[in-house]
PDB file of N, CA and C in Angstrom:
ATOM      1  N   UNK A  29       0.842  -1.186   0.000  1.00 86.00           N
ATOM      2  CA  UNK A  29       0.000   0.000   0.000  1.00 86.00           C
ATOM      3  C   UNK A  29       0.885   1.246   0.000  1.00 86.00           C
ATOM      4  N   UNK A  30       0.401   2.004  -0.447  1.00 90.00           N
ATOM      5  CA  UNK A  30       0.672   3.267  -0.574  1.00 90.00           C
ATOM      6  C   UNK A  30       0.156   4.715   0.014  1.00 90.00           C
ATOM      7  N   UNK A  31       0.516   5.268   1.059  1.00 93.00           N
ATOM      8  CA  UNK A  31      -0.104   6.124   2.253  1.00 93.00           C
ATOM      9  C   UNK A  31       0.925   7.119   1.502  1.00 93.00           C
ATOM     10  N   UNK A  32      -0.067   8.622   1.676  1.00 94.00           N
ATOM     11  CA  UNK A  32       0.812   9.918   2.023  1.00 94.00           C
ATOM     12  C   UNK A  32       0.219  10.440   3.122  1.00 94.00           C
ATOM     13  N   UNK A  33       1.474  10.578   3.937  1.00 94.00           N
ATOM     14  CA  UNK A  33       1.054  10.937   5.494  1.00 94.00           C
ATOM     15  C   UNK A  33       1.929  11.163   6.246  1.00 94.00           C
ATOM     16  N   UNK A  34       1.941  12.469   7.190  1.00 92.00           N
ATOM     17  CA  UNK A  34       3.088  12.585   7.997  1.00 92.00           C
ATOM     18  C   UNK A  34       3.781  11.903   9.078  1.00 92.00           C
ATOM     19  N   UNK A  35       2.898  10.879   9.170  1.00 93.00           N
ATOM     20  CA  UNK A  35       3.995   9.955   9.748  1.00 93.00           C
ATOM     21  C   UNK A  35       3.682   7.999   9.763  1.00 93.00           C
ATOM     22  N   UNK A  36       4.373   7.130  10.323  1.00 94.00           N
ATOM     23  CA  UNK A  36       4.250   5.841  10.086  1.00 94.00           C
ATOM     24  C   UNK A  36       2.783   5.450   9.969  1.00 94.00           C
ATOM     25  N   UNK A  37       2.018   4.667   8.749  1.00 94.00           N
ATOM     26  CA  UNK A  37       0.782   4.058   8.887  1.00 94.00           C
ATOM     27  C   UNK A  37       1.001   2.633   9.455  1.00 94.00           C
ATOM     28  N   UNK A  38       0.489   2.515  10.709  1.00 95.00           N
ATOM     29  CA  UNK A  38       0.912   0.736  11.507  1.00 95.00           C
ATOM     30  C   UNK A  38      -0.300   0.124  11.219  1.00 95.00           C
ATOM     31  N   UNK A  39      -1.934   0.921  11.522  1.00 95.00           N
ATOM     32  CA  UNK A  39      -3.149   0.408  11.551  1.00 95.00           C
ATOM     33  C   UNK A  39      -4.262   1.492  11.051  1.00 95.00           C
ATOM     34  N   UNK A  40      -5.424   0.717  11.065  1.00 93.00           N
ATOM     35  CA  UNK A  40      -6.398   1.894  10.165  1.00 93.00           C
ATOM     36  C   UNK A  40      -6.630   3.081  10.492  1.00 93.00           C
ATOM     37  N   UNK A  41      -6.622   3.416  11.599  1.00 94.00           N
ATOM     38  CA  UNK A  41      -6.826   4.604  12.056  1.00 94.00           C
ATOM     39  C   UNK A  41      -5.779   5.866  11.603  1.00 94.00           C
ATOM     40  N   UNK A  42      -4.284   5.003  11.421  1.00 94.00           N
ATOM     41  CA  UNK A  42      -3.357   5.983  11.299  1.00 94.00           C
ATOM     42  C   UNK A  42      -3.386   6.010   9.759  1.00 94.00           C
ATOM     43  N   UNK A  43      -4.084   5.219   8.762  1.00 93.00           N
ATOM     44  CA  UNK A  43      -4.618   4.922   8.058  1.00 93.00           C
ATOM     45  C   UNK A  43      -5.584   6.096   7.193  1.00 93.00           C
ATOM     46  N   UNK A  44      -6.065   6.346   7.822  1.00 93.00           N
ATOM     47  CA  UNK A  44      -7.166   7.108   7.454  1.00 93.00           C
ATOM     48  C   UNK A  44      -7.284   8.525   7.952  1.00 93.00           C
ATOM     49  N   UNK A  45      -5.868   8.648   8.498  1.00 93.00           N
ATOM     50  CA  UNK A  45      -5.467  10.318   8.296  1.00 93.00           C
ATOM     51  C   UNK A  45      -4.236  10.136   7.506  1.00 93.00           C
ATOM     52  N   UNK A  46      -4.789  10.259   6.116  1.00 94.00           N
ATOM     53  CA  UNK A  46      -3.402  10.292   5.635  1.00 94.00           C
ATOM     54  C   UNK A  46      -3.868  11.627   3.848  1.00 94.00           C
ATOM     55  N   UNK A  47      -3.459  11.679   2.914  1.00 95.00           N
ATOM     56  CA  UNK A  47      -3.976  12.798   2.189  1.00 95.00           C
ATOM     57  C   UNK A  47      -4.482  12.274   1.087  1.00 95.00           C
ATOM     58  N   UNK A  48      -5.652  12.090   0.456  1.00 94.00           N
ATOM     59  CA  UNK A  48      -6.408  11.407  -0.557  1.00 94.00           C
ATOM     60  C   UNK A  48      -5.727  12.065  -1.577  1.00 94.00           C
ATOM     61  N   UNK A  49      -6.112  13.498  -1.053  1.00 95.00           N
ATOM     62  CA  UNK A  49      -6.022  14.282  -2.455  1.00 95.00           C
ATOM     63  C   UNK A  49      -4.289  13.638  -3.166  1.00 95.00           C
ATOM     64  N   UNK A  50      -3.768  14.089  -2.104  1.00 96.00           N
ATOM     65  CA  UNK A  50      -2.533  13.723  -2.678  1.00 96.00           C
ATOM     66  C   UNK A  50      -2.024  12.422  -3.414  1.00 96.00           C
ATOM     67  N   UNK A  51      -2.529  11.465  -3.015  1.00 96.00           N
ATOM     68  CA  UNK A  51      -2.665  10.196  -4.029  1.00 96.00           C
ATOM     69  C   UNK A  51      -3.868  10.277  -5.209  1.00 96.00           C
ATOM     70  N   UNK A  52      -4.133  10.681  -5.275  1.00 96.00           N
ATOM     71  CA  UNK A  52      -4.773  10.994  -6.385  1.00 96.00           C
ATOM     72  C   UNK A  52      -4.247  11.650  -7.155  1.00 96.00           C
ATOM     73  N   UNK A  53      -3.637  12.747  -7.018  1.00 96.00           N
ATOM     74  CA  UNK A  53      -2.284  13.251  -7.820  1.00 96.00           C
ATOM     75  C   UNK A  53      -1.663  12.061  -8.293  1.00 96.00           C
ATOM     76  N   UNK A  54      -0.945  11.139  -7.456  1.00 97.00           N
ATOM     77  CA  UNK A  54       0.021  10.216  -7.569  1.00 97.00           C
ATOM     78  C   UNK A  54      -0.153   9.644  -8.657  1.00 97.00           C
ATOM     79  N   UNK A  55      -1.690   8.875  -8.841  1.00 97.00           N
ATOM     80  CA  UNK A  55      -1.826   7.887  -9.308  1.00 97.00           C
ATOM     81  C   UNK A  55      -2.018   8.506 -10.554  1.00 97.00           C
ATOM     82  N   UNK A  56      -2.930   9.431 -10.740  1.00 97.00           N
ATOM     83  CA  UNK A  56      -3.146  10.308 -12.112  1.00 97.00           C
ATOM     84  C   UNK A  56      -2.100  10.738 -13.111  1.00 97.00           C
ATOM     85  N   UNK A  57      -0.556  10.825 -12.282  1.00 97.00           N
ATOM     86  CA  UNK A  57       0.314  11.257 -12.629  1.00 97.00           C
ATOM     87  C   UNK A  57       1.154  10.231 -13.642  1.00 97.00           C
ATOM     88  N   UNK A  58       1.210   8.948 -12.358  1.00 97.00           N
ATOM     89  CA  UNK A  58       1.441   7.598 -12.905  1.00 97.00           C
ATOM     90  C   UNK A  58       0.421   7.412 -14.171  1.00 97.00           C
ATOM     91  N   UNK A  59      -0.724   7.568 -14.389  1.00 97.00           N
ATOM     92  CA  UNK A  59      -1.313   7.006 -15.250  1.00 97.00           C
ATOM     93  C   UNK A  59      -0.707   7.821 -16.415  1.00 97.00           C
ATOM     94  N   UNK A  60      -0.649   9.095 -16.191  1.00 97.00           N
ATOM     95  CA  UNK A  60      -0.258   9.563 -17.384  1.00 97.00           C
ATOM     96  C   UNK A  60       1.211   9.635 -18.109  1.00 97.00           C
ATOM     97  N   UNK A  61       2.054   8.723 -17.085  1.00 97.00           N
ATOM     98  CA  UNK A  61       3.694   8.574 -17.473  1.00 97.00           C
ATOM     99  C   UNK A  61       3.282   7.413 -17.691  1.00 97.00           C
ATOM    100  N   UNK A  62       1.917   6.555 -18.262  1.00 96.00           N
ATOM    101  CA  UNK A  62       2.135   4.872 -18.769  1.00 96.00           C
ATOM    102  C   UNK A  62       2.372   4.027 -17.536  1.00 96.00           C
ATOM    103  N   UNK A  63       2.358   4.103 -16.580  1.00 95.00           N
ATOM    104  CA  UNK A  63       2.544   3.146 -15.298  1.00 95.00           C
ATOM    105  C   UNK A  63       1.057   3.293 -14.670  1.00 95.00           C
ATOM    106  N   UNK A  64       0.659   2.036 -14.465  1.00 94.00           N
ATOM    107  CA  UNK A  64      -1.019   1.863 -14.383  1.00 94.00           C
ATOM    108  C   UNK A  64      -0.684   1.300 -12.429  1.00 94.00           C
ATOM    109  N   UNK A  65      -0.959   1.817 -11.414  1.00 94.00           N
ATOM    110  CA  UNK A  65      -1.431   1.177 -10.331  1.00 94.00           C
ATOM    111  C   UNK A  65      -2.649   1.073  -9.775  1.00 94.00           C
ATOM    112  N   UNK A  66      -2.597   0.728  -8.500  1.00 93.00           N
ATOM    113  CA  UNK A  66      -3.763   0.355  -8.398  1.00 93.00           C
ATOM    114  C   UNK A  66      -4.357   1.642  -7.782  1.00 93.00           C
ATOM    115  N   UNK A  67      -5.425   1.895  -8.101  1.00 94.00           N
ATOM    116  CA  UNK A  67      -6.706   2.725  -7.925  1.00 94.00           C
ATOM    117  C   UNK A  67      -6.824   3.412  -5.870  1.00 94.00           C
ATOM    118  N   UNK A  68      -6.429   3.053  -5.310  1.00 93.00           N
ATOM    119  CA  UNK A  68      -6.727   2.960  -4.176  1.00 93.00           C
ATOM    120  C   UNK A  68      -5.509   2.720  -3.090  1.00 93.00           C
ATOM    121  N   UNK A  69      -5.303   3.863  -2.409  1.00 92.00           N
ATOM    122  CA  UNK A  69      -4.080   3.401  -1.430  1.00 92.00           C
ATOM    123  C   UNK A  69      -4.126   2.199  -0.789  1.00 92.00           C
ATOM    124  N   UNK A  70      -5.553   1.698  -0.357  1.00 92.00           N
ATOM    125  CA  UNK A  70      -5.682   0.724   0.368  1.00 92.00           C
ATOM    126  C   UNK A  70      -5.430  -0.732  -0.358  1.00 92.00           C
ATOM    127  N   UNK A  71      -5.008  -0.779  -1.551  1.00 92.00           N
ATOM    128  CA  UNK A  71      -4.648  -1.800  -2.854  1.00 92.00           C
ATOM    129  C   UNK A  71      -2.788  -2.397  -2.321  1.00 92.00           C
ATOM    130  N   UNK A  72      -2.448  -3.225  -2.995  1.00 89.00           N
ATOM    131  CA  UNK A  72      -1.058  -3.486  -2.409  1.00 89.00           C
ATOM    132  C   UNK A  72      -0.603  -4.238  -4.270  1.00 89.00           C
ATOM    133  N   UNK A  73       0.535  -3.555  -4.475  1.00 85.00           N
ATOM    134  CA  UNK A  73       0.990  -3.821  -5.753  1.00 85.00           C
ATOM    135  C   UNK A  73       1.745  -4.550  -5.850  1.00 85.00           C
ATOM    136  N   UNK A  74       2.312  -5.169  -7.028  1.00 85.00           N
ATOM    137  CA  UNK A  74       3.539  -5.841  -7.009  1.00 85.00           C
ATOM    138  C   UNK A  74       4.270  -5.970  -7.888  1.00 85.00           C
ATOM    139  N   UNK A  75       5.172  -6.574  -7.687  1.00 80.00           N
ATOM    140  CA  UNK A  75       6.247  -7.025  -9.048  1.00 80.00           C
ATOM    141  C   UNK A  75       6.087  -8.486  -9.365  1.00 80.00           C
ATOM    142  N   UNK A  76       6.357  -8.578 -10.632  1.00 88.00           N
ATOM    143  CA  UNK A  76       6.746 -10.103 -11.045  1.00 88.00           C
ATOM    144  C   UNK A  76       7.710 -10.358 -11.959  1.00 88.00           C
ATOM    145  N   UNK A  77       7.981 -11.624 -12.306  1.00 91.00           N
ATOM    146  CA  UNK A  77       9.184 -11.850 -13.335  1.00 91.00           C
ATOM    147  C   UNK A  77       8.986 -11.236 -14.067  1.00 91.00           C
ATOM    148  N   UNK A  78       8.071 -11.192 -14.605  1.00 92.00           N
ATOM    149  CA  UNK A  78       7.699 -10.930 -16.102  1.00 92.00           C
ATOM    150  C   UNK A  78       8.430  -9.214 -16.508  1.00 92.00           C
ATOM    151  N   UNK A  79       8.362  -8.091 -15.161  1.00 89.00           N
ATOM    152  CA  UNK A  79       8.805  -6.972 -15.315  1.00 89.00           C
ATOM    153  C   UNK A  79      10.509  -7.211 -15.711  1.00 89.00           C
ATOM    154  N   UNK A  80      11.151  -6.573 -16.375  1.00 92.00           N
ATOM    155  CA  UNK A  80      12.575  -6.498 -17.137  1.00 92.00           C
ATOM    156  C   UNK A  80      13.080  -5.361 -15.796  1.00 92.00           C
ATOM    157  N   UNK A  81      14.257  -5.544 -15.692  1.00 93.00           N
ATOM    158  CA  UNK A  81      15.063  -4.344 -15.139  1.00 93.00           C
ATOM    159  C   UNK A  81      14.497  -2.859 -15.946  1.00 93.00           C
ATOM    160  N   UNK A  82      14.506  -2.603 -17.059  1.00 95.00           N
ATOM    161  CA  UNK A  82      13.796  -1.827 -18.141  1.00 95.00           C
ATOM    162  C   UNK A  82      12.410  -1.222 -17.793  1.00 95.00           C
ATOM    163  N   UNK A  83      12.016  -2.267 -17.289  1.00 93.00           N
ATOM    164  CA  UNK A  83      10.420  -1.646 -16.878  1.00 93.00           C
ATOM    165  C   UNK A  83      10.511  -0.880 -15.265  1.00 93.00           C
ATOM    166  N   UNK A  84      11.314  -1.426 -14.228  1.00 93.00           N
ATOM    167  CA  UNK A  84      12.119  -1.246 -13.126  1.00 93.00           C
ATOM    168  C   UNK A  84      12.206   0.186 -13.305  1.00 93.00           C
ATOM    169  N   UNK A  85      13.567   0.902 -14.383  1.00 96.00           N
ATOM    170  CA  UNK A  85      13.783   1.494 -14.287  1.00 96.00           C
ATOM    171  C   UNK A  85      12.869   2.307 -14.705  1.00 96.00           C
ATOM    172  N   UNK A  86      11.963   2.389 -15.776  1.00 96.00           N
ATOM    173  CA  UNK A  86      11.269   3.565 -16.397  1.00 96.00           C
ATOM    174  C   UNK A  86       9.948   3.809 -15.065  1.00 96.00           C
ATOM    175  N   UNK A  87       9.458   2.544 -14.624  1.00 95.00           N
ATOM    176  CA  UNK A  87       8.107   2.782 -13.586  1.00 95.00           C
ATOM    177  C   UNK A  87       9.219   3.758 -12.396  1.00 95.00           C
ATOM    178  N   UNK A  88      10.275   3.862 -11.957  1.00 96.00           N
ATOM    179  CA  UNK A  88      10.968   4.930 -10.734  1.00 96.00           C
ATOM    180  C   UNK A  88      10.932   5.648 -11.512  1.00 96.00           C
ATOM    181  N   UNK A  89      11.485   5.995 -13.076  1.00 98.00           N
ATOM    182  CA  UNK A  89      11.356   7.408 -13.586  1.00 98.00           C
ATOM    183  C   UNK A  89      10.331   8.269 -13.179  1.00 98.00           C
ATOM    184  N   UNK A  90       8.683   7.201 -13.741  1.00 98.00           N
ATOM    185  CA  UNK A  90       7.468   7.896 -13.321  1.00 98.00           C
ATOM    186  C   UNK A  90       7.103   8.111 -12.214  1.00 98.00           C
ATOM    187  N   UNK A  91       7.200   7.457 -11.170  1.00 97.00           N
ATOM    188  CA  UNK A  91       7.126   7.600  -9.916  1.00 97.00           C
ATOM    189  C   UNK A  91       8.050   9.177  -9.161  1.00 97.00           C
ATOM    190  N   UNK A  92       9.432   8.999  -9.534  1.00 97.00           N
ATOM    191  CA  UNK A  92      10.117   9.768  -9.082  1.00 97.00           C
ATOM    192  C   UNK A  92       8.987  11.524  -9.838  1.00 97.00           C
ATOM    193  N   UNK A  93       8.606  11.652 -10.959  1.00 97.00           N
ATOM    194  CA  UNK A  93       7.898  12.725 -11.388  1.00 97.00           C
ATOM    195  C   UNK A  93       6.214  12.678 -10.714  1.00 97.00           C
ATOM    196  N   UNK A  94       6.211  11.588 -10.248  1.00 97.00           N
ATOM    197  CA  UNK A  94       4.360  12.011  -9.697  1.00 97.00           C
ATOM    198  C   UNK A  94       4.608  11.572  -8.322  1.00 97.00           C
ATOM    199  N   UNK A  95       5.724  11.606  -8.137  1.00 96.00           N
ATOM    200  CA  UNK A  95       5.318  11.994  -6.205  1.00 96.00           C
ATOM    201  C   UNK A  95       6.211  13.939  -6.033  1.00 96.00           C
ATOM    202  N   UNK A  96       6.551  14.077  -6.875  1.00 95.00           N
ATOM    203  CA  UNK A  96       6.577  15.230  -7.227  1.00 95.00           C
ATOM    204  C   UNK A  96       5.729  16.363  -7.489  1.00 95.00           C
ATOM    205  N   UNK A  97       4.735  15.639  -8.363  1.00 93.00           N
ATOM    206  CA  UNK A  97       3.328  15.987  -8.690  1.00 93.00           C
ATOM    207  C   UNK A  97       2.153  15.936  -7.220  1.00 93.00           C
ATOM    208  N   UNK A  98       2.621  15.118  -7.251  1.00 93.00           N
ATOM    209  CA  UNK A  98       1.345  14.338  -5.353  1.00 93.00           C
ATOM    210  C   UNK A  98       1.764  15.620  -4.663  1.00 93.00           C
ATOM    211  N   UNK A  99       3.333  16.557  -4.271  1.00 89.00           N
ATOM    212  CA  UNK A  99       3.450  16.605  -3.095  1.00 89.00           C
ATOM    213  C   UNK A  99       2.835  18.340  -3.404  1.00 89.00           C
ATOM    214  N   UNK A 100       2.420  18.385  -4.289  1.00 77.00           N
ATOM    215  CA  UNK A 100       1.717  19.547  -4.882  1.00 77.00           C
ATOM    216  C   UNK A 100       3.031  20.936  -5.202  1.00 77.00           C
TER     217      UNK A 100
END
């Protein structure tokens, strides 16, 4: 999962103060650099073989530009 929040998420409560808006940035951002996640902080993603070092590197490219984007 994926939380933006000022500090450690352990359980739901700490959970659910965390910034929507701002993942929503995230993910919008991702969608639009071609890296598709999942919809919902509360989702848990992953890797598999099938991803190349190649894909590795370009999904941190996008990431590194839409948590950029997220942090407004």
């Amino acid at each position: 999962c994926l939380f933006f929040a000022e500090h450690p998420v352990h359980n739901l409560s700490e959970a659910m103060d965390q910034d929507t808006a701002a993942f929503r940035r995230f993910f919008h951002a991702c969608l639009a650099g071609g890296v598709y996640v999942a919809p919902s902080p509360y989702e848990a993603g992953f890797l598999s073989l099938a991803h190349t070092e190649a894909d590795i590197a370009e999904t941190a490219q996008v990431f590194a530009k839409a948590l950029a984007t997220a942090a407004g």
